[in-house]
């Protein structure tokens, strides 16, 4: 199956991965996953909302990394 640009399309849907890097060295990530019939703009908005939420919570990692980080002290 070829898309309008001549590329081979295996799946129907979209996906986006966003990152934010802070001046203090923190890195946040967020994803938006699409499916057939879901507008790409909605997928992007969901990822952006998730990223903004993570940054506003003032942590140094997003909610999905919190339980995977070890602190050595």
C-alpha positions as a printed Julia matrix, in Angstrom:
73×3 Matrix{Float64}:
   0.0    0.0    0.0
   1.52   3.34  -1.01
   0.66   6.71   0.46
   0.31   9.91  -1.56
   4.08  10.52  -1.41
   4.92   7.11  -2.84
   6.1    5.68   0.49
   5.1    2.23   1.64
   2.54   2.41   4.45
   2.3   -0.66   6.64
  -0.08   0.65   9.29
  -2.89   3.15   9.42
  -2.56   5.79  12.1
  -0.13   8.31  13.46
   2.24   8.71  16.35
   4.3   11.5   17.81
   7.02  11.68  20.47
   7.86  15.03  22.05
  10.72  15.96  24.38
  11.45  18.99  26.5
  14.91  19.76  27.86
  15.2   22.21  30.75
  18.05  24.57  31.57
  18.79  22.44  34.66
  19.31  19.26  32.66
  15.92  17.61  33.13
  14.39  15.79  30.19
  10.68  15.11  29.78
   8.97  13.01  27.15
   5.41  12.52  25.96
   3.72  10.46  23.3
   0.54  10.6   21.29
  -0.72   7.47  19.59
  -3.23   7.56  16.79
  -5.51   5.07  15.18
  -7.55   4.93  12.04
 -10.06   7.78  12.06
  -8.36   9.78  14.83
  -7.2   13.19  13.56
  -3.44  13.78  13.67
  -4.09  17.15  15.31
  -5.76  15.36  18.24
  -2.81  12.96  18.57
  -0.4   15.91  18.69
  -2.57  17.84  21.16
  -2.71  14.87  23.55
   1.09  14.56  23.49
   1.53  18.31  24.0
  -0.92  18.33  26.92
   0.91  15.41  28.54
   4.28  17.15  28.12
   3.01  20.45  29.53
   1.53  18.62  32.53
   4.86  16.92  33.26
   6.81  20.17  33.05
   4.31  22.09  35.22
   4.56  19.48  37.98
   8.1   20.77  38.58
   9.71  17.32  38.81
  12.87  16.29  37.06
  11.37  13.27  35.34
   7.95  12.53  33.9
   5.38  10.4   35.71
   6.33   7.23  33.84
  10.02   7.4   34.77
   9.55   8.2   38.48
   9.44   4.58  39.62
  12.45   3.62  37.51
  14.99   6.09  38.88
  17.45   5.23  41.62
  19.06   7.91  43.73
  22.56   7.34  44.99
  23.57   9.43  47.92
